[in-house]
Structures are given as structure tokens and as C-alpha cells.
PDB file of C-alpha atoms and ligand atoms in Angstrom:
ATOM      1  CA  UNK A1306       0.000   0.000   0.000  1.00 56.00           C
ATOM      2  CA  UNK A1307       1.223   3.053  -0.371  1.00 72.00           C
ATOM      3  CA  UNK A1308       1.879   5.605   2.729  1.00 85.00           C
ATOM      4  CA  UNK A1309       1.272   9.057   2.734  1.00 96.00           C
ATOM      5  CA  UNK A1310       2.363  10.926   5.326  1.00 98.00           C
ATOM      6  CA  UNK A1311       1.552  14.692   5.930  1.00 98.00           C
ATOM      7  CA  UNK A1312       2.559  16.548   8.666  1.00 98.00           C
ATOM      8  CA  UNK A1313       0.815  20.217  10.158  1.00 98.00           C
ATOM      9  CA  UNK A1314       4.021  21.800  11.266  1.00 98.00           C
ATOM     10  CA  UNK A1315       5.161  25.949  11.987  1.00 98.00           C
ATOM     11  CA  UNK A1316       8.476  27.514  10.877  1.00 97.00           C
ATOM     12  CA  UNK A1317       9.967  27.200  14.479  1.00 96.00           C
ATOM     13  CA  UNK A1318       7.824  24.494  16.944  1.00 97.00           C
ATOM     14  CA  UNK A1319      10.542  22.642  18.202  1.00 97.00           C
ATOM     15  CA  UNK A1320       7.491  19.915  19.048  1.00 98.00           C
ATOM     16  CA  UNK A1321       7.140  19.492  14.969  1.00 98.00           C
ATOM     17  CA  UNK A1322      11.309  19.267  14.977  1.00 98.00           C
ATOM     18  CA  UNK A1323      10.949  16.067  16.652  1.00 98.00           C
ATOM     19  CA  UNK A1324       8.538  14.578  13.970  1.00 98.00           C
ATOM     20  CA  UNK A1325      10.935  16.200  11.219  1.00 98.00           C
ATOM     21  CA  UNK A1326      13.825  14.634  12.599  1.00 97.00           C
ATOM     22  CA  UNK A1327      12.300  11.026  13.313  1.00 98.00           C
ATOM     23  CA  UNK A1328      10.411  11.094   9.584  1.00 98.00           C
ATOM     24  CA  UNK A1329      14.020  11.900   8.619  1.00 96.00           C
ATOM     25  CA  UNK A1330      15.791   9.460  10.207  1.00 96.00           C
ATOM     26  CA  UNK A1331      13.320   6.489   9.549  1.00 97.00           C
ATOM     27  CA  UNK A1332      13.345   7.645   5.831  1.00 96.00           C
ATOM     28  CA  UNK A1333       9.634   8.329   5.354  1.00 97.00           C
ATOM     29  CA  UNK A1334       8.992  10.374   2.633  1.00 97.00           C
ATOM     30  CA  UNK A1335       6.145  13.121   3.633  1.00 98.00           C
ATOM     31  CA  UNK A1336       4.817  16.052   2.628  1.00 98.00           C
ATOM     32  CA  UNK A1337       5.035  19.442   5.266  1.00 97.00           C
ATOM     33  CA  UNK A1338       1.918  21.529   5.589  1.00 98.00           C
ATOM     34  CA  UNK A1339       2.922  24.910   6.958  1.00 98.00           C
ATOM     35  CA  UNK A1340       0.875  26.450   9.709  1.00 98.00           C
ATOM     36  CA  UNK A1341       0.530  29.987  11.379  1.00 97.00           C
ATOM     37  CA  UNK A1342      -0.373  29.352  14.498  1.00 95.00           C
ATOM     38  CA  UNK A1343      -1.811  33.137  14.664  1.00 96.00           C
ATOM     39  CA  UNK A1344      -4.519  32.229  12.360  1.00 97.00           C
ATOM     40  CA  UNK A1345      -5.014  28.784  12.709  1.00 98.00           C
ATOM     41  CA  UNK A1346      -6.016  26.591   9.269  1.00 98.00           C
ATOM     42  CA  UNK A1347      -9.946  24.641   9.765  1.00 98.00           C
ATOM     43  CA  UNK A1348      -7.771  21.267   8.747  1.00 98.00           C
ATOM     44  CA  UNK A1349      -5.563  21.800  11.904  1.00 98.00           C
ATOM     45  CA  UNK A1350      -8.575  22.485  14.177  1.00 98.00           C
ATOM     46  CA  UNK A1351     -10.359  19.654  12.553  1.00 98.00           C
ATOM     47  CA  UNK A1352      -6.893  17.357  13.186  1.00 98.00           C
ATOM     48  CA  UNK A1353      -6.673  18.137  16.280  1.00 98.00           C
ATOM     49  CA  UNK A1354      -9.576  19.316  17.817  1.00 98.00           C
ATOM     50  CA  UNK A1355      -8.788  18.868  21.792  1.00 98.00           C
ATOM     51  CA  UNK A1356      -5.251  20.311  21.739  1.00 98.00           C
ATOM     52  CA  UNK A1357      -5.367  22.769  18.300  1.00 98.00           C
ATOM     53  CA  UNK A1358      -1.388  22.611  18.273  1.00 98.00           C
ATOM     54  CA  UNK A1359       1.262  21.312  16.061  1.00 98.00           C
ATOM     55  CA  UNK A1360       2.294  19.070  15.426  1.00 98.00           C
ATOM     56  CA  UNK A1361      -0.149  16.890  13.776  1.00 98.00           C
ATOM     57  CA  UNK A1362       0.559  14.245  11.535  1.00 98.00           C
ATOM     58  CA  UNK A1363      -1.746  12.654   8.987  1.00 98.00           C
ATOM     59  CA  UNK A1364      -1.257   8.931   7.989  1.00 98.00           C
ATOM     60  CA  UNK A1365      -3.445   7.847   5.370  1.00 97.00           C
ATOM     61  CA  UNK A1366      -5.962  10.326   6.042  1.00 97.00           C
ATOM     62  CA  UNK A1367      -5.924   9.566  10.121  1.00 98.00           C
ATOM     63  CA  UNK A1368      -4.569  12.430  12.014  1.00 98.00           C
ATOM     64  CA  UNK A1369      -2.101  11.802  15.199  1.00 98.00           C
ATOM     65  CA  UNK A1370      -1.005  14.389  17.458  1.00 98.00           C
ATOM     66  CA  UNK A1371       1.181  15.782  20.239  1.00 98.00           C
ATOM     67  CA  UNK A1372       4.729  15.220  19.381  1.00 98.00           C
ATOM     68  CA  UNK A1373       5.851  12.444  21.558  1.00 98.00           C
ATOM     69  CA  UNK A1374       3.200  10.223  20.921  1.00 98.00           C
ATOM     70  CA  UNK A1375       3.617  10.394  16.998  1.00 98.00           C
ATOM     71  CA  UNK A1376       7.212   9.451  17.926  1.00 98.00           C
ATOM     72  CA  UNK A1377       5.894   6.394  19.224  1.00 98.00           C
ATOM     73  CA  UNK A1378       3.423   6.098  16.359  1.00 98.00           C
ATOM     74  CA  UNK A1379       6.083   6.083  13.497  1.00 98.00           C
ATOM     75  CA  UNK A1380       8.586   4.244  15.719  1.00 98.00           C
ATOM     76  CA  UNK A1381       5.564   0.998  15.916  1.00 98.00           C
ATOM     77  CA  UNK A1382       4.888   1.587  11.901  1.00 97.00           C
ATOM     78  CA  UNK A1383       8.136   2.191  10.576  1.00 98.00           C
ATOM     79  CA  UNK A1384      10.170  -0.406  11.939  1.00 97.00           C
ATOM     80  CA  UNK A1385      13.540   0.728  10.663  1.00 97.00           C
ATOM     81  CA  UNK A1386      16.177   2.848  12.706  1.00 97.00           C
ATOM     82  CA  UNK A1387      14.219   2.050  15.911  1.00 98.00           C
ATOM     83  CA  UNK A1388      13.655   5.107  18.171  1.00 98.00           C
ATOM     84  CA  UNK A1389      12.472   3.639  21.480  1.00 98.00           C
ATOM     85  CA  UNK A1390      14.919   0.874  23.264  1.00 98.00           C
ATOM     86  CA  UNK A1391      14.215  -2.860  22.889  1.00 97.00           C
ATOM     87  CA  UNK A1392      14.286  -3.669  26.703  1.00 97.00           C
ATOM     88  CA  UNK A1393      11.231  -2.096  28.373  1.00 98.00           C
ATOM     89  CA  UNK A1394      12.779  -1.008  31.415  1.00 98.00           C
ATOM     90  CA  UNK A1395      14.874   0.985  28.999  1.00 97.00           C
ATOM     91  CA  UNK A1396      11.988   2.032  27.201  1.00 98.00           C
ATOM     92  CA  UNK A1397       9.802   3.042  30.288  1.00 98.00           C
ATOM     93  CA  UNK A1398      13.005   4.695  31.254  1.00 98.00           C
ATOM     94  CA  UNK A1399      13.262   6.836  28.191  1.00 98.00           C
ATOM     95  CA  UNK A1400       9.712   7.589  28.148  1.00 98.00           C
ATOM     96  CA  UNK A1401      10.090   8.959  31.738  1.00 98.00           C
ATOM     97  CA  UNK A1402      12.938  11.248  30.985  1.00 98.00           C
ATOM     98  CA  UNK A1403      10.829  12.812  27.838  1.00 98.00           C
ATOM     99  CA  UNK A1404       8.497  13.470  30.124  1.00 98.00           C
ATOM    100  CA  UNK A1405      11.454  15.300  32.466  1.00 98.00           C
ATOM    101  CA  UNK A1406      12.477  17.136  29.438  1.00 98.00           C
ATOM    102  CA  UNK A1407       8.853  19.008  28.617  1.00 98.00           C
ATOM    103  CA  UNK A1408       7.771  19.259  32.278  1.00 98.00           C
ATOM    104  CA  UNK A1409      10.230  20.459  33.866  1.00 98.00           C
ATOM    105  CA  UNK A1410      13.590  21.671  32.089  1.00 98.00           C
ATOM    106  CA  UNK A1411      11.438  23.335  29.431  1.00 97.00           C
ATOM    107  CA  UNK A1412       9.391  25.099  31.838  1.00 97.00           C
ATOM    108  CA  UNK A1413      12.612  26.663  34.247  1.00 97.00           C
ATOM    109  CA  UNK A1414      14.669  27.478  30.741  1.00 96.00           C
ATOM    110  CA  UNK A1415      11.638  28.960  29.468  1.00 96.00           C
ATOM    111  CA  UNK A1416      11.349  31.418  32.312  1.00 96.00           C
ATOM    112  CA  UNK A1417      15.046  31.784  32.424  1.00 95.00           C
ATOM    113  CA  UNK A1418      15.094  32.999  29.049  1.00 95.00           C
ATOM    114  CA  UNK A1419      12.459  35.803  28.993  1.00 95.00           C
ATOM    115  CA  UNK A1420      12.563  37.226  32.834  1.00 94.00           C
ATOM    116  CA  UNK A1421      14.755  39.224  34.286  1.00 93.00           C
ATOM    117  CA  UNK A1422      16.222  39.944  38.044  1.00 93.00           C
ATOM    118  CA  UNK A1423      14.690  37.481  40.951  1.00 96.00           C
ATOM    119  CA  UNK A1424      12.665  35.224  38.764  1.00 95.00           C
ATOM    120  CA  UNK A1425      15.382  34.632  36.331  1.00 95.00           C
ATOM    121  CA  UNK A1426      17.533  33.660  39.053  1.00 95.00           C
ATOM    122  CA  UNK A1427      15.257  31.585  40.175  1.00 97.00           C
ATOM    123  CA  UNK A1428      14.412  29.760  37.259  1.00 97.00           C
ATOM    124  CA  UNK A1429      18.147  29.288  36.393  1.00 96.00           C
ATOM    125  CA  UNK A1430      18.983  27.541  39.560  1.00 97.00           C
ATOM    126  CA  UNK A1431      16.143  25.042  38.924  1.00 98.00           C
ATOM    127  CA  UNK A1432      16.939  24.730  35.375  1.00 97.00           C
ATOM    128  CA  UNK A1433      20.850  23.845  36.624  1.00 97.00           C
ATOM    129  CA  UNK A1434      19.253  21.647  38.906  1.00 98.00           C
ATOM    130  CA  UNK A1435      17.382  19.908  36.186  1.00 98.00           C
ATOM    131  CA  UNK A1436      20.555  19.702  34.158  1.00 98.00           C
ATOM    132  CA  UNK A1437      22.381  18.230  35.904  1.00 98.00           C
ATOM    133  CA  UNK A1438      20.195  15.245  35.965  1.00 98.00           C
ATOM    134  CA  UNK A1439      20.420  15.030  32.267  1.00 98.00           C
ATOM    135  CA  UNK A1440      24.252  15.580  32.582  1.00 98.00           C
ATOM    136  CA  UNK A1441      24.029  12.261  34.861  1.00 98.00           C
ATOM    137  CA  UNK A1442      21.756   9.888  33.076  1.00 98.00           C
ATOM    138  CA  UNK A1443      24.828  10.398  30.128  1.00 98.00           C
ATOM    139  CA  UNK A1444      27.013   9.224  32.018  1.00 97.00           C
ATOM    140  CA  UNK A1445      29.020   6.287  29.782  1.00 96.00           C
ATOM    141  CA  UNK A1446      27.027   7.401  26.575  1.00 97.00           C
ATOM    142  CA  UNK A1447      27.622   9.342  23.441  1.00 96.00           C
ATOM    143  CA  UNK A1448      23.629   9.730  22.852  1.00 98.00           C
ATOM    144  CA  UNK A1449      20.878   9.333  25.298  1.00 98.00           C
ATOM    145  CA  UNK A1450      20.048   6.073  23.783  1.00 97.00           C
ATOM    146  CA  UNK A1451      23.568   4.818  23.479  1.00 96.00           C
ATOM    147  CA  UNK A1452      25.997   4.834  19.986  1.00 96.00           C
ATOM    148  CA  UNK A1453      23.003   6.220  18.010  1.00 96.00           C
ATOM    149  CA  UNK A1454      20.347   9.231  18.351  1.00 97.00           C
ATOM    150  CA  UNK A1455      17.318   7.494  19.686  1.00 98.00           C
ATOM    151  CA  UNK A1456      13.826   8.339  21.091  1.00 98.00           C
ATOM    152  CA  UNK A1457      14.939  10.539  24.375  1.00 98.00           C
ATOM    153  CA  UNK A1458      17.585  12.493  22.092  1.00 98.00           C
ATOM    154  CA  UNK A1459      14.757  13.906  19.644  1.00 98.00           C
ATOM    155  CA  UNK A1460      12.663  14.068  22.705  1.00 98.00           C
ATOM    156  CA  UNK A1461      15.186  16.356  24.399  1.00 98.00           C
ATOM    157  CA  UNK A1462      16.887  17.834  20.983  1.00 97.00           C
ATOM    158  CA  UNK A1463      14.858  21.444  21.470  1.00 96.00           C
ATOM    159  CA  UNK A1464      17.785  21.994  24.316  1.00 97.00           C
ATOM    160  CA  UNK A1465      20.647  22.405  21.760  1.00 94.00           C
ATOM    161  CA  UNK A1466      18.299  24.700  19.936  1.00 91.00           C
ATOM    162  CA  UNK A1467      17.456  26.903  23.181  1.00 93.00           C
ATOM    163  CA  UNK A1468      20.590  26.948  24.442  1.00 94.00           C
ATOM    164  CA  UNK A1469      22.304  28.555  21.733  1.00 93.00           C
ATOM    165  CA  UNK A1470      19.774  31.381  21.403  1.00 93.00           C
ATOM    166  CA  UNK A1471      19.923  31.435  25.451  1.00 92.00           C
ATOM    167  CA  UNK A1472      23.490  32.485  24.827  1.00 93.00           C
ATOM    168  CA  UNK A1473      22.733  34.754  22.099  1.00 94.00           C
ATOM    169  CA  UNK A1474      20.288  36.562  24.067  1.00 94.00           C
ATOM    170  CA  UNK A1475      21.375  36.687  27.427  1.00 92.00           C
ATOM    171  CA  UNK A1476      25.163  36.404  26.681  1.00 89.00           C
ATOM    172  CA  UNK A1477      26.021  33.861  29.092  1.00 83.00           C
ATOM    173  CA  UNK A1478      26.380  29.599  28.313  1.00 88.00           C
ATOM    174  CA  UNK A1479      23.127  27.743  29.950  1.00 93.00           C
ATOM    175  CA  UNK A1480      24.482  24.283  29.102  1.00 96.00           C
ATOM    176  CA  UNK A1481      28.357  25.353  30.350  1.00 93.00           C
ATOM    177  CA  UNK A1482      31.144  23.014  29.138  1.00 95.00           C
ATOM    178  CA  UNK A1483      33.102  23.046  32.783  1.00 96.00           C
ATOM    179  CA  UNK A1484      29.896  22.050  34.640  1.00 96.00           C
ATOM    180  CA  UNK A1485      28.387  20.003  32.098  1.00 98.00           C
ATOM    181  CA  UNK A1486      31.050  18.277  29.931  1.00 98.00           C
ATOM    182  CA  UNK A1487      28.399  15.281  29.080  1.00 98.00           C
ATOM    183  CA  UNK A1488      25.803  17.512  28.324  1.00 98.00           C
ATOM    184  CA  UNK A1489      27.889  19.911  26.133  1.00 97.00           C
ATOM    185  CA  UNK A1490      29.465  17.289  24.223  1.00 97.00           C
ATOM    186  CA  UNK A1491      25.889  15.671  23.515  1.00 98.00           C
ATOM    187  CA  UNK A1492      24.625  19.079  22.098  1.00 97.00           C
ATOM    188  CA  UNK A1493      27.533  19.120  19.752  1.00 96.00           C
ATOM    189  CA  UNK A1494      27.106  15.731  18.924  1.00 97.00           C
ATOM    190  CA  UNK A1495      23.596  15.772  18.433  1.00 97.00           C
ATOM    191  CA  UNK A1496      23.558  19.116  16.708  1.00 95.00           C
ATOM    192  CA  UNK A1497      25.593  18.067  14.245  1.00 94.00           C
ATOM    193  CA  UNK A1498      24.375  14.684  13.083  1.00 95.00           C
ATOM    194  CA  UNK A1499      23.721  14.952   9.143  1.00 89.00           C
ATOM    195  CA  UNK A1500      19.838  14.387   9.702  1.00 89.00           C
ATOM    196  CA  UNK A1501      19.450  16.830  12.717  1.00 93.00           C
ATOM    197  CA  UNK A1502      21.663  19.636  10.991  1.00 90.00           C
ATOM    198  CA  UNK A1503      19.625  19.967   8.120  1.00 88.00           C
ATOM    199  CA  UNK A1504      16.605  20.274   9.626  1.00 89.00           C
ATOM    200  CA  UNK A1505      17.015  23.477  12.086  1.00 90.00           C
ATOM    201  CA  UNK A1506      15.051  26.208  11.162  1.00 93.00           C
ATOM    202  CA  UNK A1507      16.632  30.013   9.887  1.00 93.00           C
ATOM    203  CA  UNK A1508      18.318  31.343  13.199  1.00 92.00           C
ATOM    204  CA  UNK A1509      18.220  34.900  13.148  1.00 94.00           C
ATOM    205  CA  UNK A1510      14.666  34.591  12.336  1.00 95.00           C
ATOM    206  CA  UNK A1511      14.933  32.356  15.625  1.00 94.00           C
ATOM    207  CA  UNK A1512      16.266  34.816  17.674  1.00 96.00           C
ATOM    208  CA  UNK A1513      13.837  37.912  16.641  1.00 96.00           C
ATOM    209  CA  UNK A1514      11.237  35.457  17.646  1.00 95.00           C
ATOM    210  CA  UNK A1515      12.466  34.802  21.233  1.00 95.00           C
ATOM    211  CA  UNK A1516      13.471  39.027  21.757  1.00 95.00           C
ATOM    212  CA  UNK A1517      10.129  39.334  20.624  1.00 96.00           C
ATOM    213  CA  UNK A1518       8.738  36.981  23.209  1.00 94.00           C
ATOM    214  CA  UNK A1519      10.823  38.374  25.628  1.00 94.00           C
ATOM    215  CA  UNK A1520       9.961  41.729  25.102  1.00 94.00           C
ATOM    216  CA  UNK A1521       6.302  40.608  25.591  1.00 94.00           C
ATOM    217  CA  UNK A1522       6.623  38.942  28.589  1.00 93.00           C
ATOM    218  CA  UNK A1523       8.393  41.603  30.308  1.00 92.00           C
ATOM    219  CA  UNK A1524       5.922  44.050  29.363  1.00 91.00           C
ATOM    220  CA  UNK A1525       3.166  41.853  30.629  1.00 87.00           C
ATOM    221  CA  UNK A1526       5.221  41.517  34.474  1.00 87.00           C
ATOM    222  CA  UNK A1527       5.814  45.031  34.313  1.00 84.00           C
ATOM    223  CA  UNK A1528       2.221  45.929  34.200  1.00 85.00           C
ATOM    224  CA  UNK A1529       0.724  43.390  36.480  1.00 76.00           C
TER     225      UNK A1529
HETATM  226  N1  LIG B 311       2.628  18.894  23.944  1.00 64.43           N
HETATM  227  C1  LIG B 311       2.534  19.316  22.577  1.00 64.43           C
HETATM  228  C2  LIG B 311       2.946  20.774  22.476  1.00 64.43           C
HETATM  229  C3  LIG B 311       2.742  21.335  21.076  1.00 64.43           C
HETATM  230  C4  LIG B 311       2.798  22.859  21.061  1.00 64.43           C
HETATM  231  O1  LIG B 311       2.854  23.523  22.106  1.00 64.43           O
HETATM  232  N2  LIG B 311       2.747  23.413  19.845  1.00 64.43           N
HETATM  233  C5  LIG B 311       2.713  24.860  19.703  1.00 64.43           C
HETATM  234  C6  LIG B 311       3.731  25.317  18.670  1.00 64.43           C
HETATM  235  S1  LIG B 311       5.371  25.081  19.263  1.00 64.43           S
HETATM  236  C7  LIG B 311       1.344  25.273  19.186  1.00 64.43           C
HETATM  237  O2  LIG B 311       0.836  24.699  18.254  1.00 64.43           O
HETATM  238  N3  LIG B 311       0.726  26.279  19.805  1.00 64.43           N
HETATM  239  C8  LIG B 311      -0.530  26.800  19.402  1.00 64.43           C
HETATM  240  C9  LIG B 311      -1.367  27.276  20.533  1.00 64.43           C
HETATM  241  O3  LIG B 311      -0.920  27.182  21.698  1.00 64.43           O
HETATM  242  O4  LIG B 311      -2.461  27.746  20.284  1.00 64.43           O
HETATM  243  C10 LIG B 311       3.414  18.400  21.726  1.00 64.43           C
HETATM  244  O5  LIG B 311       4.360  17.807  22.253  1.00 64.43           O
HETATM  245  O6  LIG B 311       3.108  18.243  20.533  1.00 64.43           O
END
């Protein structure tokens, strides 16, 4: 039979980067439907009516969505380049590490990046706090799921994204080399795997985005 495979994506989610790099890797040819998530297309509401977020992705007409899950999706259809561990200890594990990643070192780097003074301290310590946990479960590995980029790395693979406009931003290193050799290295390494590289999106247009958000959000503190 043959597949096809469209997926709802934006310019910059770093949710839809995940599906982009795991279509990628797995080989599976699809076709990108851009979104702007400012005025929202009636097939993207009608994909994903509970959530009305990218990404969603359409297999033979059936639409699947929120990121991690589709992971899972094209990891059970596509058997090649596995994503997910074999052993499901492993797998459990790497499932509860995604969930790590979005719900709590997204959050604190989040708020690290657009606040200023007392909160921004305070975020920062928790993000560090929440690195370092990440620096440890690499200990002994090149890639969160061993030798090659697996499930947890796309799961977590926004970081080396964020961190580098972190830096840009607020001109000093989130992920720093002395505190977090593992972590650093992994960035690198992950950043620059042929598959990942080619995927990130225009970064200048990156950064205006986060100034921009930034901006926003200080505005918004300031006058509440
Ligand atoms: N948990 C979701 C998060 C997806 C998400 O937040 N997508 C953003 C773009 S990066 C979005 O579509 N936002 C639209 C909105 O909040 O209305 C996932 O992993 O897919």
C-alpha cells in the first residue's frame, strides 16, 4: 500500500522538529503543511480538535497528534532505525525522561530565558538543577540512547536549539562546558548529526522570535 504521510508543522515548533527529525531518520517520505499558528487553518482544528497545536501528523488520512506520541506512532509503523529501546525497562526509562524534558527543564529554561532579576535567578537555579540530571543519566554514553540518536535524544533535541539562542540573548552559556562536559558534548554531537543539521530552522529569524517573546513577557510583568 502506499503511505502518505503529511505533517501540520510551523516555521519554528521545536514539538514538529521532533517529527521532522524522526520522519528523517526512519526515511519516510512526507509532505510538510505549513501552519501559522496566529490564524489557525480549519484542517488543523479539525486534526486536532482537543489540543489545536502542532504538530499533527496525517497517515493515510488519520490524524495523530502531540509530538511524543507520533514518535511512538512512526517508531511501531516504521520499523527501521528504531527510536524507542528494545528492553522495556529501557523504554519506560526513556519515556520517563521525555516526560522530564517538557515538564520540567522546558518550563525553568523557558522562564530563564524571557525574565529578568529574581525570577530569572530563580528559574536558572532550577533549570541547573534539572541539568544536571540530564548531565548524569549520560554518564558512559555518546547519545541518550547509546551509539546512536534514539527516542529521548529527539525528545530532548529542542535543548541544543534553546541553548544557543539562550546564549545569544542573554550572553552567558546555559548548558556550560566546565559544569556540564556530558551535556555539552551531547549538544555538539547531536547538533551536528547529518539528519538533525539539516533540519534546524533560519536562526536569526529564531532569535527575533524569542526578543520578541521576551519583550512581551516583560511588558506583561511590568504591568501586572
Ligand atoms: N505537547 C505538545 C505541544 C505542542 C505545542 O505547544 N505546539 C505549539 C507550537 S510550538 C502550538 O501549536 N501552539 C498553538 C497554541 O498554543 O495555540 C506536543 O508535544 O506536541
Amino acid at each position: 500500500m502506499s503511505e502518505v504521510v503529511k505533517l501540520f508543522k510551523t516555521w519554528s515548533s521545536a514539538f514538529a522538529l521532533r517529527v521532522v527529525w524522526a520522519l528523517q531518520l526512519k526515511g519516510i517520505k512526507y509532505e510538510c503543511v505549513l501552519e501559522d499558528i496566529s490564524n489557525k487553518s480549519d484542517l488543523l482544528l479539525q486534526y486536532n480538535p482537543v489540543y489545536k497545536k502542532v504538530p499533527v501528523l496525517l497517515h493515510n488520512g488519520r490524524p495523530i497528534s502531540e509530538s511524543l506520541i507520533i514518535l511512538e506512532y512512526l517508531d511501531e509503523i516504521w520499523k527501521q532505525n528504531p527510536l524507542l529501546p528494545q528492553d522495556p525497562h529501557e523504554r519506560a526509562m526513556a519515556r520517563f525522561w521525555a516526560k522530564f524534558g517538557d515538564e520540567k527543564v522546558m518550563p525553568s529554561i523557558w522562564t530563564a530565558l524571557v525574565s529578568e532579576g529574581k525570577e530569572q535567578e530563580v528559574a536558572l537555579a532550577e533549570a541547573s538543577d534539572h541539568l544536571q540530571k540530564l548531565e548524569d543519566e549520560l554518564r558512559g554514553k555518546k547519545f541518550f540512547a547509546g551509539d546512536n540518536i534514539g527516542y529521548l535524544d529527539i525528545a530532548l533535541g529542542w535543548l541544543t536549539n534553546l541553548n544557543r539562542v539562550f546564549e545569544e540573548i542573554c550572553s552567558f552559556k546555559l548548558v556550560d562546558g566546565e559544569r556540564f562536559p556530558l551535556l555539552s558534548a551531547w549538544l555538539e554531537e547531536f547538533s551536528d548529526a547529518p539528519v538533525i543539521k539539516d533540519c534546524w530552522p533560519p536562526h536569526d529569524k529564531l532569535i527575533h522570535k524569542y526578543i520578541a517573546l521576551r519583550q512581551a513577557y516583560q511588558e506583561k510583568s511590568s504591568s501586572t
